[in-house]
Amino acid sequence: EGQLVESGGDSVQPGGSLRLSCVASGLNFPYFNMKWVRQAPGMGFEWVATIDTNDRKFYSTSAEGRFTISRDDAKNTVFLQMNDLQTSDTATYFCAAGGGVWSSEHHFIGQGTQVTVSS
């Protein structure tokens, strides 16, 4: 059973930056599309970004130009560098494995890490 553990969430001011990390275990990491999704209070999952098995990157409109997804297959780790954070980015961020590149569908998902953007 695949397990994903996120870290790096914090409280920051608007315009700030954060780098989220996610370490995977129990799954054949290099063969999975990896993605970040987020969930604001009272809302459903919102897809943020995907990096596929060929290192191609896909971003939601809200993430494009501000966020960068990357992966290190040797360390079974996926990252999300987030710059110019806005209050609208406040959410719990989840790392997920599998599913299509343009959606939040997944086979495995972590427990999440909280990102709060406020002044």
Short mmCIF file of N, CA and C in Angstrom, two decimals:
data_model
loop_
_atom_site.label_atom_id
_atom_site.label_comp_id
_atom_site.label_asym_id
_atom_site.label_seq_id
_atom_site.Cartn_x
_atom_site.Cartn_y
_atom_site.Cartn_z
N GLU A 1 0.85 -1.19 0.00
CA GLU A 1 0.00 0.00 0.00
C GLU A 1 0.88 1.24 0.00
N GLY A 2 0.69 2.10 -0.97
CA GLY A 2 1.49 3.30 -1.06
C GLY A 2 1.21 4.29 0.05
N GLN A 3 2.26 4.92 0.52
CA GLN A 3 2.12 5.96 1.54
C GLN A 3 2.86 7.21 1.08
N LEU A 4 2.25 8.35 1.35
CA LEU A 4 2.81 9.64 0.98
C LEU A 4 2.81 10.53 2.21
N VAL A 5 3.94 11.17 2.48
CA VAL A 5 4.06 12.03 3.65
C VAL A 5 4.54 13.41 3.21
N GLU A 6 3.68 14.40 3.42
CA GLU A 6 3.99 15.78 3.03
C GLU A 6 4.64 16.53 4.18
N SER A 7 5.40 17.56 3.84
CA SER A 7 5.96 18.46 4.83
C SER A 7 6.20 19.82 4.17
N GLY A 8 6.45 20.83 5.00
CA GLY A 8 6.80 22.15 4.47
C GLY A 8 5.72 23.20 4.59
N GLY A 9 4.53 22.81 5.00
CA GLY A 9 3.48 23.80 5.16
C GLY A 9 3.79 24.76 6.32
N ASP A 10 3.27 25.98 6.19
CA ASP A 10 3.56 27.00 7.21
C ASP A 10 2.60 28.17 7.01
N SER A 11 2.75 29.16 7.86
CA SER A 11 2.01 30.42 7.72
C SER A 11 2.96 31.47 7.17
N VAL A 12 2.54 32.15 6.11
CA VAL A 12 3.37 33.17 5.48
C VAL A 12 2.52 34.38 5.13
N GLN A 13 3.19 35.48 4.88
CA GLN A 13 2.49 36.70 4.45
C GLN A 13 2.31 36.67 2.94
N PRO A 14 1.35 37.42 2.44
CA PRO A 14 1.18 37.52 0.98
C PRO A 14 2.49 37.94 0.31
N GLY A 15 2.79 37.30 -0.81
CA GLY A 15 4.04 37.55 -1.51
C GLY A 15 5.17 36.63 -1.10
N GLY A 16 4.95 35.87 -0.04
CA GLY A 16 5.98 34.96 0.45
C GLY A 16 6.10 33.69 -0.36
N SER A 17 7.03 32.84 0.05
CA SER A 17 7.31 31.59 -0.66
C SER A 17 7.36 30.43 0.32
N LEU A 18 7.03 29.26 -0.18
CA LEU A 18 7.16 28.02 0.57
C LEU A 18 7.57 26.91 -0.39
N ARG A 19 8.24 25.91 0.15
CA ARG A 19 8.57 24.71 -0.63
C ARG A 19 8.01 23.50 0.09
N LEU A 20 7.09 22.84 -0.55
CA LEU A 20 6.51 21.63 0.00
C LEU A 20 7.28 20.41 -0.52
N SER A 21 7.36 19.39 0.34
CA SER A 21 8.00 18.14 -0.04
C SER A 21 7.06 16.98 0.26
N CYS A 22 7.24 15.91 -0.47
CA CYS A 22 6.43 14.71 -0.26
C CYS A 22 7.30 13.49 -0.52
N VAL A 23 7.42 12.64 0.48
CA VAL A 23 8.19 11.41 0.34
C VAL A 23 7.25 10.24 0.20
N ALA A 24 7.47 9.42 -0.79
CA ALA A 24 6.62 8.26 -1.06
C ALA A 24 7.30 6.97 -0.65
N SER A 25 6.50 6.00 -0.23
CA SER A 25 7.00 4.66 0.07
C SER A 25 5.92 3.65 -0.32
N GLY A 26 6.36 2.41 -0.54
CA GLY A 26 5.39 1.36 -0.85
C GLY A 26 4.79 1.42 -2.23
N LEU A 27 5.37 2.19 -3.12
CA LEU A 27 4.90 2.22 -4.50
C LEU A 27 6.09 2.43 -5.42
N ASN A 28 5.93 2.02 -6.67
CA ASN A 28 7.02 2.12 -7.64
C ASN A 28 7.03 3.55 -8.19
N PHE A 29 7.63 4.43 -7.40
CA PHE A 29 7.54 5.88 -7.59
C PHE A 29 7.80 6.35 -9.03
N PRO A 30 8.87 5.94 -9.68
CA PRO A 30 9.17 6.48 -11.01
C PRO A 30 8.07 6.21 -12.05
N TYR A 31 7.19 5.26 -11.78
CA TYR A 31 6.16 4.88 -12.73
C TYR A 31 4.83 5.58 -12.48
N PHE A 32 4.82 6.49 -11.52
CA PHE A 32 3.59 7.21 -11.19
C PHE A 32 3.66 8.67 -11.59
N ASN A 33 2.58 9.16 -12.20
CA ASN A 33 2.39 10.61 -12.25
C ASN A 33 2.24 11.08 -10.81
N MET A 34 2.90 12.18 -10.48
CA MET A 34 2.79 12.73 -9.13
C MET A 34 2.16 14.12 -9.22
N LYS A 35 1.35 14.44 -8.25
CA LYS A 35 0.62 15.70 -8.34
C LYS A 35 0.42 16.30 -6.96
N TRP A 36 0.10 17.56 -6.98
CA TRP A 36 -0.33 18.28 -5.78
C TRP A 36 -1.76 18.76 -6.01
N VAL A 37 -2.56 18.52 -5.00
CA VAL A 37 -3.93 19.05 -4.98
C VAL A 37 -4.10 19.78 -3.67
N ARG A 38 -5.11 20.63 -3.61
CA ARG A 38 -5.33 21.37 -2.37
C ARG A 38 -6.82 21.42 -2.06
N GLN A 39 -7.09 21.68 -0.79
CA GLN A 39 -8.48 21.74 -0.35
C GLN A 39 -8.63 22.88 0.64
N ALA A 40 -9.40 23.87 0.27
CA ALA A 40 -9.72 24.97 1.17
C ALA A 40 -10.87 24.54 2.08
N PRO A 41 -11.03 25.17 3.22
CA PRO A 41 -12.12 24.79 4.14
C PRO A 41 -13.48 24.79 3.46
N GLY A 42 -14.19 23.69 3.60
CA GLY A 42 -15.54 23.60 3.03
C GLY A 42 -15.61 23.38 1.54
N MET A 43 -14.45 23.17 0.91
CA MET A 43 -14.40 23.00 -0.54
C MET A 43 -13.90 21.61 -0.90
N GLY A 44 -14.07 21.24 -2.17
CA GLY A 44 -13.55 19.97 -2.65
C GLY A 44 -12.09 20.09 -3.04
N PHE A 45 -11.54 18.99 -3.52
CA PHE A 45 -10.16 19.00 -3.99
C PHE A 45 -10.03 19.89 -5.23
N GLU A 46 -8.95 20.67 -5.25
CA GLU A 46 -8.60 21.47 -6.42
C GLU A 46 -7.24 21.02 -6.92
N TRP A 47 -7.17 20.58 -8.15
CA TRP A 47 -5.89 20.17 -8.73
C TRP A 47 -4.99 21.39 -8.88
N VAL A 48 -3.69 21.22 -8.53
CA VAL A 48 -2.73 22.32 -8.60
C VAL A 48 -1.69 22.08 -9.69
N ALA A 49 -1.03 20.92 -9.63
CA ALA A 49 0.05 20.66 -10.59
C ALA A 49 0.34 19.17 -10.65
N THR A 50 0.84 18.73 -11.79
CA THR A 50 1.25 17.34 -12.00
C THR A 50 2.60 17.31 -12.69
N ILE A 51 3.42 16.34 -12.29
CA ILE A 51 4.63 16.02 -13.03
C ILE A 51 4.51 14.56 -13.44
N ASP A 52 4.65 14.30 -14.75
CA ASP A 52 4.43 12.92 -15.17
C ASP A 52 5.70 12.10 -15.12
N THR A 53 5.62 10.86 -15.60
CA THR A 53 6.76 9.96 -15.50
C THR A 53 7.90 10.35 -16.44
N ASN A 54 7.65 11.27 -17.34
CA ASN A 54 8.68 11.77 -18.25
C ASN A 54 9.12 13.19 -17.88
N ASP A 55 8.79 13.61 -16.68
CA ASP A 55 9.16 14.93 -16.16
C ASP A 55 8.44 16.09 -16.86
N ARG A 56 7.39 15.80 -17.58
CA ARG A 56 6.59 16.88 -18.14
C ARG A 56 5.71 17.45 -17.04
N LYS A 57 5.53 18.75 -17.05
CA LYS A 57 4.86 19.45 -15.96
C LYS A 57 3.58 20.11 -16.46
N PHE A 58 2.57 20.07 -15.63
CA PHE A 58 1.26 20.59 -15.96
C PHE A 58 0.76 21.40 -14.76
N TYR A 59 0.20 22.58 -15.04
CA TYR A 59 -0.22 23.47 -13.96
C TYR A 59 -1.64 23.96 -14.16
N SER A 60 -2.33 24.17 -13.04
CA SER A 60 -3.62 24.83 -13.10
C SER A 60 -3.40 26.31 -13.44
N THR A 61 -4.45 26.97 -13.83
CA THR A 61 -4.35 28.39 -14.16
C THR A 61 -3.84 29.19 -12.97
N SER A 62 -4.31 28.86 -11.78
CA SER A 62 -3.92 29.60 -10.58
C SER A 62 -2.45 29.37 -10.20
N ALA A 63 -1.90 28.23 -10.60
CA ALA A 63 -0.52 27.90 -10.24
C ALA A 63 0.49 28.33 -11.30
N GLU A 64 0.06 28.40 -12.52
CA GLU A 64 0.96 28.71 -13.64
C GLU A 64 1.71 30.02 -13.40
N GLY A 65 3.04 29.96 -13.52
CA GLY A 65 3.86 31.16 -13.36
C GLY A 65 4.30 31.45 -11.95
N ARG A 66 3.67 30.81 -10.98
CA ARG A 66 4.04 31.05 -9.57
C ARG A 66 4.56 29.80 -8.88
N PHE A 67 4.05 28.64 -9.26
CA PHE A 67 4.43 27.38 -8.62
C PHE A 67 5.27 26.55 -9.59
N THR A 68 6.19 25.75 -9.01
CA THR A 68 7.01 24.84 -9.81
C THR A 68 7.01 23.48 -9.14
N ILE A 69 6.61 22.47 -9.90
CA ILE A 69 6.63 21.10 -9.41
C ILE A 69 7.89 20.41 -9.94
N SER A 70 8.47 19.56 -9.11
CA SER A 70 9.64 18.80 -9.52
C SER A 70 9.66 17.47 -8.79
N ARG A 71 10.50 16.56 -9.26
CA ARG A 71 10.58 15.25 -8.61
C ARG A 71 12.02 14.76 -8.61
N ASP A 72 12.32 13.93 -7.61
CA ASP A 72 13.61 13.27 -7.52
C ASP A 72 13.31 11.78 -7.37
N ASP A 73 13.39 11.06 -8.48
CA ASP A 73 13.03 9.65 -8.45
C ASP A 73 13.98 8.82 -7.60
N ALA A 74 15.23 9.25 -7.46
CA ALA A 74 16.19 8.52 -6.64
C ALA A 74 15.81 8.58 -5.16
N LYS A 75 15.06 9.63 -4.79
CA LYS A 75 14.67 9.80 -3.38
C LYS A 75 13.18 9.65 -3.17
N ASN A 76 12.46 9.19 -4.21
CA ASN A 76 11.01 9.01 -4.12
C ASN A 76 10.33 10.25 -3.56
N THR A 77 10.73 11.40 -4.04
CA THR A 77 10.26 12.66 -3.49
C THR A 77 9.75 13.58 -4.59
N VAL A 78 8.67 14.27 -4.29
CA VAL A 78 8.13 15.30 -5.19
C VAL A 78 8.05 16.60 -4.41
N PHE A 79 8.30 17.70 -5.11
CA PHE A 79 8.35 19.01 -4.48
C PHE A 79 7.35 19.96 -5.14
N LEU A 80 6.97 20.99 -4.38
CA LEU A 80 6.20 22.09 -4.96
C LEU A 80 6.77 23.39 -4.42
N GLN A 81 7.45 24.12 -5.27
CA GLN A 81 7.95 25.44 -4.91
C GLN A 81 6.85 26.45 -5.21
N MET A 82 6.46 27.20 -4.20
CA MET A 82 5.36 28.15 -4.35
C MET A 82 5.89 29.55 -4.07
N ASN A 83 5.77 30.41 -5.04
CA ASN A 83 6.22 31.80 -4.91
C ASN A 83 5.03 32.75 -5.04
N ASP A 84 5.23 33.98 -4.57
CA ASP A 84 4.19 35.00 -4.65
C ASP A 84 2.85 34.47 -4.13
N LEU A 85 2.88 33.89 -2.96
CA LEU A 85 1.67 33.31 -2.39
C LEU A 85 0.63 34.38 -2.09
N GLN A 86 -0.63 34.04 -2.31
CA GLN A 86 -1.75 34.93 -2.08
C GLN A 86 -2.69 34.31 -1.06
N THR A 87 -3.55 35.14 -0.47
CA THR A 87 -4.50 34.62 0.52
C THR A 87 -5.37 33.52 -0.06
N SER A 88 -5.63 33.58 -1.36
CA SER A 88 -6.44 32.56 -2.01
C SER A 88 -5.73 31.21 -2.10
N ASP A 89 -4.44 31.18 -1.81
CA ASP A 89 -3.69 29.92 -1.81
C ASP A 89 -3.81 29.19 -0.48
N THR A 90 -4.44 29.79 0.51
CA THR A 90 -4.62 29.15 1.80
C THR A 90 -5.44 27.87 1.65
N ALA A 91 -4.86 26.76 2.08
CA ALA A 91 -5.52 25.46 1.93
C ALA A 91 -4.64 24.38 2.55
N THR A 92 -5.20 23.20 2.66
CA THR A 92 -4.40 22.03 2.96
C THR A 92 -3.91 21.46 1.64
N TYR A 93 -2.63 21.25 1.53
CA TYR A 93 -2.02 20.75 0.29
C TYR A 93 -1.70 19.27 0.45
N PHE A 94 -2.16 18.50 -0.51
CA PHE A 94 -1.98 17.07 -0.51
C PHE A 94 -1.11 16.64 -1.68
N CYS A 95 -0.23 15.70 -1.42
CA CYS A 95 0.54 15.03 -2.46
C CYS A 95 -0.26 13.79 -2.88
N ALA A 96 -0.31 13.52 -4.17
CA ALA A 96 -1.07 12.38 -4.66
C ALA A 96 -0.29 11.67 -5.77
N ALA A 97 -0.54 10.39 -5.92
CA ALA A 97 0.13 9.58 -6.93
C ALA A 97 -0.89 8.92 -7.83
N GLY A 98 -0.60 8.94 -9.11
CA GLY A 98 -1.45 8.29 -10.09
C GLY A 98 -2.51 9.19 -10.67
N GLY A 99 -3.31 8.64 -11.57
CA GLY A 99 -4.37 9.41 -12.20
C GLY A 99 -3.87 10.22 -13.37
N GLY A 100 -4.79 10.90 -14.05
CA GLY A 100 -4.45 11.71 -15.21
C GLY A 100 -3.68 12.96 -14.84
N VAL A 101 -3.08 13.59 -15.85
CA VAL A 101 -2.21 14.73 -15.57
C VAL A 101 -2.98 16.02 -15.35
N TRP A 102 -4.22 16.11 -15.78
CA TRP A 102 -4.97 17.35 -15.68
C TRP A 102 -6.05 17.32 -14.62
N SER A 103 -6.02 16.32 -13.75
CA SER A 103 -7.09 16.22 -12.76
C SER A 103 -6.56 15.85 -11.40
N SER A 104 -7.43 15.92 -10.40
CA SER A 104 -7.06 15.55 -9.04
C SER A 104 -7.25 14.06 -8.76
N GLU A 105 -7.69 13.30 -9.73
CA GLU A 105 -7.87 11.85 -9.50
C GLU A 105 -6.52 11.22 -9.17
N HIS A 106 -6.57 10.19 -8.34
CA HIS A 106 -5.33 9.61 -7.85
C HIS A 106 -5.57 8.20 -7.36
N HIS A 107 -4.47 7.46 -7.17
CA HIS A 107 -4.52 6.15 -6.55
C HIS A 107 -4.17 6.22 -5.06
N PHE A 108 -3.25 7.11 -4.73
CA PHE A 108 -2.81 7.28 -3.35
C PHE A 108 -2.75 8.77 -3.05
N ILE A 109 -2.99 9.09 -1.80
CA ILE A 109 -2.92 10.49 -1.37
C ILE A 109 -2.41 10.56 0.05
N GLY A 110 -1.67 11.64 0.37
CA GLY A 110 -1.13 11.79 1.71
C GLY A 110 -2.12 12.42 2.67
N GLN A 111 -1.62 12.77 3.84
CA GLN A 111 -2.47 13.34 4.88
C GLN A 111 -2.59 14.85 4.79
N GLY A 112 -1.70 15.47 4.03
CA GLY A 112 -1.80 16.90 3.81
C GLY A 112 -0.89 17.71 4.71
N THR A 113 -0.59 18.93 4.24
CA THR A 113 0.17 19.90 5.03
C THR A 113 -0.49 21.26 4.85
N GLN A 114 -0.63 22.00 5.94
CA GLN A 114 -1.40 23.23 5.92
C GLN A 114 -0.56 24.42 5.46
N VAL A 115 -1.10 25.17 4.52
CA VAL A 115 -0.50 26.42 4.06
C VAL A 115 -1.48 27.54 4.36
N THR A 116 -1.04 28.52 5.12
CA THR A 116 -1.87 29.67 5.46
C THR A 116 -1.17 30.94 5.02
N VAL A 117 -1.87 31.72 4.23
CA VAL A 117 -1.31 32.98 3.73
C VAL A 117 -2.19 34.12 4.26
N SER A 118 -1.61 34.93 5.12
CA SER A 118 -2.36 36.04 5.68
C SER A 118 -1.40 37.12 6.14
N SER A 119 -1.94 38.34 6.22
CA SER A 119 -1.12 39.46 6.67
C SER A 119 -1.37 39.73 8.14
#
